[in-house]
Amino acid sequence: MGEIEQKPTPASRLGAPENSGISTLERGQKPPPTPSGKLMTVKIQMLDDTQEAFEVPQRAPGKVLFDAVCNHLNLVEGDYFGLEFPDHRKIVVWLDLLKPIVKQIRRPKHVVVKFVVKFFPPDHTQLQEELTRYLFALQVKQDLAQGRLTCNDTSAALLISHIVQSEIGDFDEALDREHLAKNKYVPQQDALEDKIVEFHHSHIGQTPAESDFQLLEVARRLEMYGIRLHPAKDREGTKINLAVANTGILVFQGFTKINAFNWAKVRKLSFKRKRFLIKLRPDVNSSYQDTLEFLMAGRDFCKSFWKICVEHHAFFRLFEEPKPKPKPVLFSRGSSFRFSGRTQKQVLDYVKEGGHKKVQFERKHSKIHSTRSLVSQPTARNSEVPKQSPQSASLTFREGTESPGGQSCQQAKETQVCTLESGSHQSPALSKSSPGSKAVDGAAVVPPEEEDEEEGGKDGVRPSNPQPPQPSTGSLTGSPHLSELSINSQGGAAPANVTLSPNLSPDNKQASPLISPLLNDQACPRTDDEEEGRRKRFPTDKAYYIAKEISTTERTYLKDLEVIASWFQSTVSKEDSMPEALKTLIFPNFEPLHKFHTNFLKEIEQRLALWEGRSNAHIRGDYQRIGDVMLKNIQGMKHLAAHLWKHSEALEALETSIKGSRRLEHFCRDFELQKVCYLPLNTFLLRPLHRLMHYKQVLERLCKHHPPSHADFRDCRAALAEITEMVAQLHGTMIKMENFQKLHELKKDLIGIDNLVIPGREFIRLGSLSKLSGKGLQQRMFFLFNDVLLYTSRGLTASNQFKVHGQLPLYGMTIEESEEEWGVPHCLTLRGQRQSIIVAASSRSEMEKWMEDIQMAIDLAEKSNGPTPELLASSPPDNKSPDEAAAADQESEDDLSASRTSLERQAPHRGNTMVHVCWHRSTSVSMVDFSIAVENQLSGNLLRKFKNSNGWQKLWVVFTNFCLFFYKSHQDSHPLASLPLLGYSLTIPSESENIHKDYVFKLHFKSHVYYFRAESEYTFERWMEVIRSATSSASRAHILSHKESHLY
């Protein structure tokens, strides 16, 4: 369309036909009529730094020029890109697709418009076309050269090595160094040359398509990926930078991200002159003010950034393009700007439905030296990234099966992960994103508002037809629903960190550098036919699934050991915070366990491989058992008993050292904030003791399943006898340490108390109750111990802790129902020697649990030697009247709600602990429940489905501590998201829900609904059993018979 210079274009270098332009419009949609009149020539600079000239009518809207560029490139997914140029004020702005070009580019002869990436998706596998990924790779290359994409030397070298592989092919040291001498990809590249060459050597055989894929895989993990900084100041005048991404608005100081405001938390965006305003949703968990204000250089800068925010919100969060607003009859207020174009979901739908012409092309710019044949060499068990077919060197999309997480499982015949129906050997296509897959709950869209503000207030982020709730980058503090860690915006989990991470060293890389974390066996969802074939192929004996449970839970246990033996030890070695005596007590007792269980897991997996028939050495019958492996290793564990005994001592020593060293306390707290430490640190120290109980339980199930005549029965029974003896020896220590650990964990959630952990004190129950005062019912958090009952309120503190307001000694206390007296449902009156309080539970069952436990605690206190003086030395006295107490409560809450500036980092918080979950769900949990939860731990693959989604997503799921933790695969070091289960209901889907699958259970809490699908009847029953233990409290009689001793 117009006169084009004779330089090769990106598409022509890729071998695209010259006259096969493709419209970016929806099918059946006509392009806007092109106005006639005088033509203007606009120079467009492409991502490979070549320039093209396009002639368009002056009055034509920006979309005409943008479509011309996309048609020229044969670009189907053009919606991720945009045209930017410096306006007459020298401010770089995006070309508005709805306004006439002549009104935007006033002097076209002197302006060069750049074609660049505008919207960076969270997951590059959402880019369906190879050409799109190539252009994204060029953008990354450009950002590196311009210093926009900042990263450490290792990451930079790894990125450049993939660029070099794409440009010159396989490793040749002389050629590499010559190429690097001629091409500068980053400033001070010479210092990185050796690293680049070393990394490039590991990419042998990688095609340009694979190189682009791996380049984006590394780049997307960098903090500055896709970030464009906009200078601003906060209210105090501190210089900062604002940026917008798919997740929301980000705040940077220099190149360091210091804050993030996710779309879920943003109620409205507006600007007034040079003030950029972010109105947040009310959140008791946050100490931010309701409206945040930033000052930019001027109104034009402010409006430009506001427009970018509106466009990002619409593109990533809406189902469809927002409808134009009707023009006002008399006066207009605010900006009329709106997002124009397809949203990301519409783009994914369009490509998925095949509404475009599939253009074949080859990369003529790459000189491939590899002699590898994709046909002759079988692929690894993990599928690889998209490859070019050596026969046609063309990118074709096969009609693949839609995957739940947005993936198409298409692999070569040899992989045995997903079997292709076709007999021809085609190159695997890049995964497709499923529009039906929804994001996790916990992040709500921004609803329409009725408020108006000057200049842009009307067009603040107010979506029409919003997408279902989408997740944010960070954990949604205080939200007890699926706590998001790293989920992409289309509902699929972000890839696991199992390939070439930015800090990967050559010594630690995977066996194949081309393993794609989103297309590997663990992450590749299966179709129903594939699932059926898999079930028929694998054994169906219950003993096999019991053995498989040992394997899956052993994987999780090994990861838990690594938290201490590897992650914590590595962090400790970098800082001089821990006494040498404590180091000697902890780490030498974990390293032998880690080594032993690494070998144990290998033996279990080898046996399962033989059992499944995945080995040529398989002989039916001889290997369909697990008892001999268990017996051998449990006998080996007895030699490690000395290390197991030391763990309780290590826990006590750690807590004692933390109490005496503020530096160590801060160090441990910072470590707990790392993603890998998904549970309280002291919990990991007790994991080896808990694991013994798991072995005992699984062996009991095996012995119950096998008849005495079975070949495996004798070994199973012998192993059970051995482990039962070990558990009996450690049982008393275990109960004591669980209580000790719980007291220290609660201590971190409370302020206003110093001596919570004292000899003889035992935790009984915690939970949310409403306290009746002069101001009515007010929610309070109660903590019941064997000598005292504490009640607290949740102040708006940076650390999300609970402030102790009062204590009621149990000695001499009486308890009675008082529903009729006060007219409050589920009401109790607690009469102490100094004070009486009235509390109400959320339900009858909750009230009965509290009554039972409080009465038991009172009886224990009566049998003791009387009240202990000054139990809580720093706790406030409680001799006020109810009205005075209520006033004091309110006053202290106000004192705690002091606001902070937007620049302050959020202080380390504890917004996802069990105490906070109980607060949000208005429920309670007892030490009885905690003890049962310790025994009911489970790991394995599950298929997950949201209420309104069509597909199932395969995830690695770990159940522990009343919570489901979701991983992309078992290889991941930290979870992507978590779902606390307290308060959830566990049921089987009804016919009306149209699930029509076997082994499916349903979790729901209010409007939050999740479906999970197990692989067999046994695993289904096991998941139901352990989750039921978290969603419904056990009776005290059950725990007494279960543990054969009284906890209190």
Coordinates of N, CA and C in Angstrom, one line a residue, residues 246-248 250 257 260 262 471-476 484-487 675:
N246 N 0.8 -5.7 32.2 CA -0.5 -6.5 32.0 C -1.1 -6.7 33.4
T247 N -0.4 -6.6 34.5 CA -1.0 -6.8 35.8 C -1.5 -5.6 36.5
G248 N -1.0 -4.4 36.1 CA -1.4 -3.2 36.7 C -0.4 -2.1 36.6
L250 N 2.8 0.0 38.0 CA 4.0 -0.3 38.8 C 4.7 1.0 39.2
K257 N 11.7 -2.0 41.3 CA 10.3 -1.9 41.5 C 10.0 -1.9 43.0
A260 N 3.4 -2.1 43.5 CA 2.6 -2.6 42.3 C 1.2 -2.4 42.8
N262 N -2.2 -3.7 41.5 CA -2.9 -4.6 40.5 C -4.2 -4.0 40.1
P471 N -5.9 -12.4 37.9 CA -5.0 -12.4 39.1 C -3.9 -11.3 38.9
S472 N -3.4 -10.9 40.1 CA -2.3 -9.9 40.1 C -1.0 -10.6 40.2
T473 N 0.1 -9.8 40.1 CA 1.4 -10.4 40.2 C 1.8 -10.9 41.6
G474 N 1.5 -10.1 42.6 CA 1.8 -10.5 43.9 C 0.7 -11.1 44.6
S475 N 0.9 -11.6 45.8 CA -0.1 -12.2 46.6 C -1.1 -11.1 47.1
L476 N -2.4 -11.4 46.9 CA -3.4 -10.5 47.4 C -3.5 -10.5 48.9
E484 N -2.7 -15.5 44.7 CA -2.0 -15.6 43.4 C -0.5 -15.2 43.6
L485 N 0.3 -16.1 43.0 CA 1.8 -15.8 43.1 C 2.3 -15.5 41.7
S486 N 2.0 -16.3 40.8 CA 2.5 -16.1 39.4 C 1.6 -16.8 38.4
I487 N 0.4 -16.2 38.1 CA -0.5 -16.8 37.2 C -0.7 -15.8 36.0
K675 N 9.6 -16.9 48.2 CA 8.5 -17.8 47.7 C 8.8 -19.2 48.0

